[in-house]
């Protein structure tokens, strides 16, 4: 009787080990499949976002080889910073930045908030006075003395939103 009890217990233990092994081996494979699928989806998302970023930055000095060749004697990041700083210094004017193309309408002056260099000649900038917002398209020129000069091409002030 004792031998048959040990035999039954041994058979039950072996069966439990077999079922446990089978469970955990298939569970591991299922997790690997799930993680592989998630990894593929994430890589596809990353590629889609990278493509969108490339498309969004198509008109940027950093990605425009022809414009960089035109400005070959300048380092692009340094030039970008210099041009942005030169334009932002006009924000200190008490009447507002003259390159917004707007005169002071309220107590607040129009200042440039964001700047994007499109190529070796064009800048697009966002400006506001706190209540009104607009955008301006500027031409910029690098002078012989390394100073930067600007010229307004187009400016647009958005109508005030009524709530």
Coordinates of N, CA and C in Angstrom, one line a residue:
X1 N 0.8 -1.2 0.0 CA 0.0 0.0 0.0 C 0.9 1.3 0.0
X2 N 1.9 1.2 0.8 CA 2.8 2.4 0.9 C 3.5 2.6 -0.4
X3 N 3.9 1.5 -1.1 CA 4.6 1.6 -2.4 C 3.6 2.2 -3.4
X4 N 2.4 1.8 -3.4 CA 1.4 2.3 -4.4 C 1.1 3.8 -4.2
X5 N 1.1 4.2 -2.9 CA 0.9 5.6 -2.6 C 2.0 6.4 -3.1
X6 N 3.3 6.0 -2.9 CA 4.4 6.7 -3.4 C 4.4 6.7 -4.9
X7 N 4.0 5.6 -5.5 CA 3.9 5.5 -7.0 C 2.9 6.6 -7.5
X8 N 1.7 6.6 -6.9 CA 0.7 7.6 -7.3 C 1.2 9.0 -7.1
X9 N 1.8 9.3 -5.9 CA 2.4 10.6 -5.7 C 3.4 11.0 -6.7
X10 N 4.3 10.0 -7.0 CA 5.3 10.3 -8.0 C 4.7 10.6 -9.4
X11 N 3.7 9.8 -9.8 CA 3.0 10.1 -11.1 C 2.3 11.4 -11.1
X12 N 1.7 11.8 -10.0 CA 1.0 13.1 -9.9 C 2.1 14.2 -10.0
X13 N 3.2 14.1 -9.3 CA 4.3 15.1 -9.3 C 4.9 15.2 -10.7
X14 N 5.1 14.1 -11.4 CA 5.6 14.1 -12.8 C 4.6 14.8 -13.7
X15 N 3.3 14.5 -13.6 CA 2.3 15.2 -14.4 C 2.2 16.7 -14.1
X16 N 2.3 17.1 -12.9 CA 2.3 18.5 -12.5 C 3.5 19.2 -13.1
X17 N 4.7 18.5 -13.1 CA 5.9 19.1 -13.7 C 5.7 19.2 -15.2
X18 N 5.2 18.2 -15.9 CA 5.0 18.3 -17.3 C 4.0 19.4 -17.7
X19 N 2.9 19.5 -17.0 CA 1.9 20.6 -17.3 C 2.5 22.0 -17.0
X20 N 3.3 22.1 -15.9 CA 3.9 23.4 -15.5 C 4.9 23.8 -16.6
X21 N 5.7 22.8 -17.0 CA 6.7 23.1 -18.1 C 6.0 23.5 -19.3
X22 N 5.0 22.8 -19.7 CA 4.3 23.2 -21.0 C 3.6 24.6 -20.9
X23 N 3.0 24.9 -19.7 CA 2.4 26.2 -19.5 C 3.4 27.3 -19.6
X24 N 4.5 27.2 -18.9 CA 5.5 28.3 -18.9 C 6.3 28.4 -20.2
X25 N 6.5 27.3 -20.9 CA 7.1 27.4 -22.2 C 6.2 28.0 -23.3
X26 N 5.0 27.7 -23.3 CA 4.1 28.4 -24.2 C 3.8 29.8 -23.8
X27 N 3.8 30.1 -22.5 CA 3.6 31.5 -22.0 C 4.8 32.4 -22.5
X28 N 6.0 31.8 -22.4 CA 7.1 32.6 -22.9 C 7.1 32.9 -24.3
X29 N 6.7 31.9 -25.1 CA 6.5 32.1 -26.6 C 5.5 33.1 -26.9
X30 N 4.3 33.1 -26.2 CA 3.3 34.0 -26.4 C 3.8 35.5 -26.0
X31 N 4.5 35.6 -25.0 CA 5.1 36.9 -24.6 C 6.0 37.4 -25.6
X32 N 6.9 36.5 -26.2 CA 7.8 36.9 -27.2 C 7.1 37.4 -28.4
X33 N 6.0 36.7 -28.8 CA 5.2 37.1 -30.0 C 4.5 38.4 -29.7
X34 N 4.0 38.6 -28.6 CA 3.3 39.9 -28.2 C 4.4 41.0 -28.2
X35 N 5.5 40.8 -27.6 CA 6.5 41.9 -27.6 C 7.1 42.1 -29.0
X36 N 7.2 41.1 -29.8 CA 7.7 41.3 -31.2 C 6.7 42.2 -32.0
X37 N 5.4 41.9 -31.8 CA 4.3 42.7 -32.5 C 4.3 44.1 -32.0
X38 N 4.4 44.3 -30.7 CA 4.5 45.7 -30.1 C 5.7 46.4 -30.6
X39 N 6.8 45.7 -30.7 CA 8.1 46.3 -31.1 C 8.0 46.7 -32.6
X40 N 7.3 45.9 -33.4 CA 7.1 46.3 -34.8 C 6.2 47.5 -34.9
X41 N 5.2 47.5 -34.2 CA 4.3 48.7 -34.2 C 5.0 50.0 -33.8
X42 N 5.8 49.9 -32.7 CA 6.5 51.0 -32.2 C 7.6 51.5 -33.3
X43 N 8.2 50.6 -33.9 CA 9.2 50.9 -35.0 C 8.5 51.6 -36.1
X44 N 7.3 51.1 -36.5 CA 6.5 51.7 -37.6 C 6.1 53.1 -37.1
X45 N 5.7 53.3 -35.9 CA 5.3 54.6 -35.4 C 6.5 55.6 -35.4
X46 N 7.7 55.1 -35.0 CA 8.9 55.9 -35.0 C 9.2 56.3 -36.5
X47 N 9.1 55.4 -37.4 CA 9.4 55.7 -38.8 C 8.4 56.7 -39.3
X48 N 7.1 56.6 -39.0 CA 6.1 57.5 -39.4 C 6.3 58.9 -38.9
X49 N 6.7 59.0 -37.6 CA 7.0 60.3 -37.0 C 8.3 60.9 -37.6
X50 N 9.3 60.1 -37.8 CA 10.5 60.6 -38.5 C 10.2 61.1 -39.9
X51 N 9.3 60.5 -40.6 CA 9.0 60.9 -41.9 C 8.2 62.3 -41.8
X52 N 7.3 62.4 -40.9 CA 6.6 63.6 -40.7 C 7.5 64.7 -40.3
X53 N 8.5 64.4 -39.4 CA 9.5 65.5 -39.0 C 10.3 65.9 -40.2
X54 N 10.7 65.0 -41.1 CA 11.4 65.3 -42.3 C 10.6 66.2 -43.2
X55 N 9.4 65.9 -43.4 CA 8.5 66.7 -44.2 C 8.3 68.0 -43.6
X56 N 8.1 68.1 -42.3 CA 7.9 69.4 -41.6 C 9.1 70.3 -41.7
X57 N 10.3 69.7 -41.7 CA 11.5 70.5 -41.7 C 12.1 70.5 -43.1
X58 N 11.3 70.3 -44.1 CA 11.8 70.4 -45.5 C 12.2 71.8 -45.8
X59 N 11.4 72.8 -45.4 CA 11.8 74.2 -45.5 C 12.5 74.6 -44.3
X60 N 13.7 74.2 -44.1 CA 14.5 74.7 -43.0 C 16.0 74.8 -43.5
X61 N 16.6 75.8 -43.0 CA 18.0 76.0 -43.4 C 18.9 74.8 -43.1
X62 N 18.6 74.1 -42.0 CA 19.4 73.0 -41.6 C 19.3 71.8 -42.6
X63 N 18.2 71.7 -43.3 CA 18.0 70.6 -44.2 C 18.2 71.0 -45.7
X64 N 18.5 72.2 -46.0 CA 18.5 72.7 -47.4 C 20.0 72.8 -47.8
X65 N 20.4 71.8 -48.6 CA 21.8 71.8 -49.0 C 22.2 72.9 -49.9
X66 N 21.3 73.4 -50.8 CA 21.6 74.5 -51.7 C 21.8 75.8 -51.0
X67 N 21.0 76.0 -50.0 CA 21.1 77.2 -49.2 C 22.4 77.1 -48.3
X68 N 22.7 76.0 -47.8 CA 24.0 75.8 -47.1 C 25.2 76.0 -48.0
X69 N 25.1 75.6 -49.3 CA 26.2 75.9 -50.2 C 26.3 77.3 -50.5
X70 N 25.2 78.0 -50.5 CA 25.3 79.5 -50.7 C 25.9 80.2 -49.6
X71 N 25.7 79.7 -48.4 CA 26.3 80.2 -47.2 C 27.5 79.4 -46.7
X72 N 28.3 78.9 -47.6 CA 29.4 78.0 -47.3 C 30.4 78.5 -46.3
X73 N 30.6 79.8 -46.3 CA 31.6 80.3 -45.4 C 31.1 80.5 -43.9
X74 N 29.8 80.2 -43.7 CA 29.3 80.3 -42.3 C 28.9 78.9 -41.8
X75 N 29.0 78.7 -40.5 CA 28.5 77.5 -39.9 C 27.0 77.7 -39.6
X76 N 26.2 76.7 -40.0 CA 24.7 76.9 -40.1 C 24.2 77.2 -38.7
X77 N 24.5 76.5 -37.7 CA 23.9 76.7 -36.4 C 24.3 78.0 -35.8
X78 N 25.6 78.4 -36.0 CA 26.0 79.7 -35.5 C 25.3 80.8 -36.3
X79 N 25.2 80.7 -37.6 CA 24.5 81.7 -38.4 C 23.0 81.8 -38.0
X80 N 22.4 80.7 -37.7 CA 21.0 80.7 -37.3 C 20.8 81.4 -36.0
X81 N 21.7 81.2 -35.0 CA 21.7 81.8 -33.7 C 21.9 83.3 -33.9
X82 N 22.9 83.7 -34.7 CA 23.2 85.1 -34.9 C 22.0 85.9 -35.6
X83 N 21.4 85.3 -36.6 CA 20.3 85.9 -37.2 C 19.1 86.1 -36.3
X84 N 18.8 85.0 -35.5 CA 17.7 85.1 -34.5 C 18.0 86.1 -33.5
X85 N 19.2 86.2 -33.0 CA 19.5 87.2 -31.9 C 19.4 88.6 -32.5
X86 N 19.9 88.8 -33.7 CA 19.8 90.1 -34.4 C 18.4 90.5 -34.5
X87 N 17.5 89.6 -34.9 CA 16.1 90.0 -35.0 C 15.4 90.2 -33.7
X88 N 15.7 89.4 -32.7 CA 15.1 89.5 -31.4 C 15.6 90.8 -30.6
X89 N 16.7 91.3 -31.0 CA 17.2 92.6 -30.3 C 16.2 93.7 -30.6
X90 N 15.5 93.7 -31.7 CA 14.5 94.7 -32.0 C 13.3 94.7 -31.1
X91 N 13.1 93.6 -30.3 CA 12.0 93.5 -29.4 C 12.2 94.4 -28.2
X92 N 13.4 94.9 -28.0 CA 13.7 95.8 -26.9 C 13.2 97.2 -27.2
X93 N 12.9 97.5 -28.4 CA 12.5 98.9 -28.8 C 11.1 99.2 -28.0
X94 N 11.0 100.3 -27.4 CA 9.7 100.7 -26.7 C 8.5 100.7 -27.6
X95 N 8.7 100.9 -28.9 CA 7.5 100.9 -29.8 C 7.3 99.5 -30.3
X96 N 8.1 98.6 -30.0 CA 7.9 97.2 -30.5 C 8.9 96.9 -31.6
X97 N 8.9 95.6 -32.0 CA 9.8 95.2 -33.1 C 9.3 95.7 -34.4
X98 N 10.1 96.5 -35.1 CA 9.7 97.2 -36.3 C 9.6 96.2 -37.5
X99 N 10.1 95.0 -37.3 CA 10.0 94.0 -38.4 C 8.7 93.1 -38.3
X100 N 7.8 93.5 -37.4 CA 6.5 92.8 -37.4 C 5.6 93.5 -38.4
X101 N 5.9 94.7 -38.8 CA 5.1 95.5 -39.8 C 3.9 96.0 -39.1
X102 N 3.8 96.1 -37.8 CA 2.7 96.6 -37.1 C 3.1 97.7 -36.1
X103 N 2.2 98.7 -36.0 CA 2.5 99.7 -35.0 C 1.9 99.3 -33.7
X104 N 2.3 100.0 -32.6 CA 1.8 99.7 -31.3 C 0.3 100.2 -31.3
X105 N -0.6 99.2 -31.0 CA -2.1 99.5 -31.0 C -2.6 99.7 -29.6
X106 N -2.1 99.0 -28.7 CA -2.6 99.0 -27.3 C -1.4 99.5 -26.4
X107 N -1.5 99.2 -25.1 CA -0.4 99.5 -24.3 C 0.7 98.5 -24.5
X108 N 0.4 97.4 -25.0 CA 1.5 96.4 -25.3 C 2.1 96.6 -26.7
X109 N 3.4 96.3 -26.8 CA 4.0 96.4 -28.1 C 4.1 95.0 -28.8
X110 N 4.2 95.0 -30.1 CA 4.3 93.8 -30.8 C 5.8 93.3 -30.8
X111 N 5.9 92.1 -30.4 CA 7.3 91.5 -30.4 C 7.3 90.2 -31.1
X112 N 8.4 89.8 -31.6 CA 8.5 88.5 -32.3 C 8.8 87.4 -31.2
X113 N 8.0 86.3 -31.3 CA 8.1 85.2 -30.4 C 9.0 84.1 -30.9
X114 N 8.6 83.6 -32.1 CA 9.3 82.4 -32.7 C 9.8 82.8 -34.1
X115 N 11.0 82.2 -34.4 CA 11.6 82.5 -35.7 C 12.1 81.2 -36.3
X116 N 11.9 81.1 -37.6 CA 12.3 79.9 -38.4 C 13.0 80.4 -39.6
X117 N 14.3 80.0 -39.8 CA 15.0 80.3 -41.0 C 14.7 79.3 -42.0
X118 N 14.1 79.7 -43.2 CA 13.7 78.8 -44.2 C 14.8 78.4 -45.1
X119 N 15.6 79.4 -45.5 CA 16.8 79.1 -46.4 C 17.8 80.3 -46.2
X120 N 18.5 80.5 -47.2 CA 19.6 81.5 -47.1 C 19.0 82.9 -47.3
X121 N 17.7 83.1 -47.5 CA 17.2 84.4 -47.7 C 15.9 84.7 -46.9
X122 N 15.1 83.7 -46.5 CA 13.8 83.9 -46.0 C 13.7 83.4 -44.5
X123 N 12.9 84.2 -43.8 CA 12.6 83.9 -42.4 C 11.1 84.0 -42.2
X124 N 10.5 83.1 -41.5 CA 9.1 83.2 -41.1 C 9.1 83.4 -39.6
X125 N 8.3 84.3 -39.1 CA 8.3 84.6 -37.6 C 6.9 84.8 -37.2
X126 N 6.7 84.5 -35.9 CA 5.4 84.7 -35.2 C 5.5 85.8 -34.3
X127 N 4.5 86.7 -34.2 CA 4.6 87.9 -33.3 C 3.3 88.1 -32.6
X128 N 3.3 88.8 -31.6 CA 2.1 89.1 -30.8 C 2.3 90.3 -29.9
X129 N 1.1 90.9 -29.4 CA 1.2 91.9 -28.4 C 0.5 91.4 -27.1
X130 N 0.2 90.1 -27.1 CA -0.5 89.5 -25.9 C -2.0 89.3 -26.2
X131 N -2.6 90.1 -27.1 CA -4.0 89.8 -27.4 C -4.1 89.6 -28.9
X132 N -3.3 90.2 -29.7 CA -3.3 90.0 -31.2 C -2.1 89.2 -31.6
X133 N -2.3 88.3 -32.6 CA -1.2 87.5 -33.1 C -1.1 87.6 -34.6
X134 N 0.1 87.4 -35.1 CA 0.4 87.5 -36.5 C 1.6 86.8 -36.9
X135 N 1.9 86.8 -38.2 CA 3.1 86.2 -38.8 C 3.6 87.1 -39.8
X136 N 4.9 87.0 -40.0 CA 5.6 87.9 -40.9 C 6.7 87.1 -41.7
X137 N 6.8 87.4 -43.0 CA 7.8 86.8 -43.8 C 8.8 87.8 -44.1
X138 N 10.1 87.5 -43.7 CA 11.1 88.5 -43.9 C 12.2 88.0 -44.8
X139 N 12.9 88.9 -45.4 CA 14.1 88.7 -46.1 C 15.3 89.1 -45.2
X140 N 16.3 88.3 -45.2 CA 17.5 88.7 -44.4 C 18.7 88.7 -45.3
X141 N 19.6 89.6 -44.9 CA 20.9 89.7 -45.7 C 22.0 89.8 -44.7
X142 N 23.1 89.1 -45.1 CA 24.3 89.1 -44.3 C 25.2 90.1 -44.9
X143 N 25.5 91.2 -44.2 CA 26.3 92.3 -44.8 C 27.8 92.0 -44.8
X144 N 28.6 92.8 -45.4 CA 30.1 92.6 -45.5 C 30.7 92.5 -44.1
X145 N 30.2 93.4 -43.2 CA 30.7 93.4 -41.8 C 30.1 92.4 -40.9
X146 N 29.5 91.3 -41.5 CA 28.9 90.2 -40.7 C 27.6 90.6 -40.0
X147 N 27.2 91.9 -40.1 CA 25.9 92.3 -39.5 C 24.7 91.7 -40.4
X148 N 23.6 91.7 -39.8 CA 22.4 91.1 -40.5 C 21.4 92.3 -40.6
X149 N 20.8 92.4 -41.8 CA 19.8 93.4 -42.1 C 18.5 92.6 -42.6
X150 N 17.4 93.2 -42.3 CA 16.1 92.6 -42.6 C 15.3 93.5 -43.5
X151 N 14.3 92.8 -44.2 CA 13.4 93.5 -45.0 C 12.0 92.8 -44.9
X152 N 10.9 93.5 -44.7 CA 9.6 92.8 -44.6 C 9.1 92.5 -46.0
X153 N 8.7 91.3 -46.2 CA 8.1 90.9 -47.5 C 6.6 90.9 -47.3
X154 N 6.1 90.2 -46.4 CA 4.7 90.1 -46.1 C 4.4 90.0 -44.6
X155 N 3.3 90.5 -44.2 CA 2.9 90.4 -42.8 C 1.4 90.2 -42.7
X156 N 1.0 89.4 -41.7 CA -0.4 89.2 -41.5 C -0.8 89.2 -40.1
X157 N -1.7 90.0 -39.7 CA -2.2 90.1 -38.3 C -3.6 89.4 -38.3
X158 N -3.7 88.4 -37.5 CA -5.0 87.6 -37.4 C -6.0 88.5 -36.8
X159 N -7.3 88.3 -37.3 CA -8.4 89.1 -36.6 C -8.6 88.6 -35.2
X160 N -9.0 89.5 -34.3 CA -9.2 89.2 -32.9 C -10.4 88.2 -32.8
X161 N -10.2 87.2 -32.1 CA -11.3 86.2 -31.9 C -12.3 86.7 -30.9
X162 N -13.6 86.5 -31.3 CA -14.7 86.8 -30.4 C -15.1 85.6 -29.7
X163 N -15.2 85.7 -28.4 CA -15.6 84.5 -27.6 C -17.1 84.6 -27.3

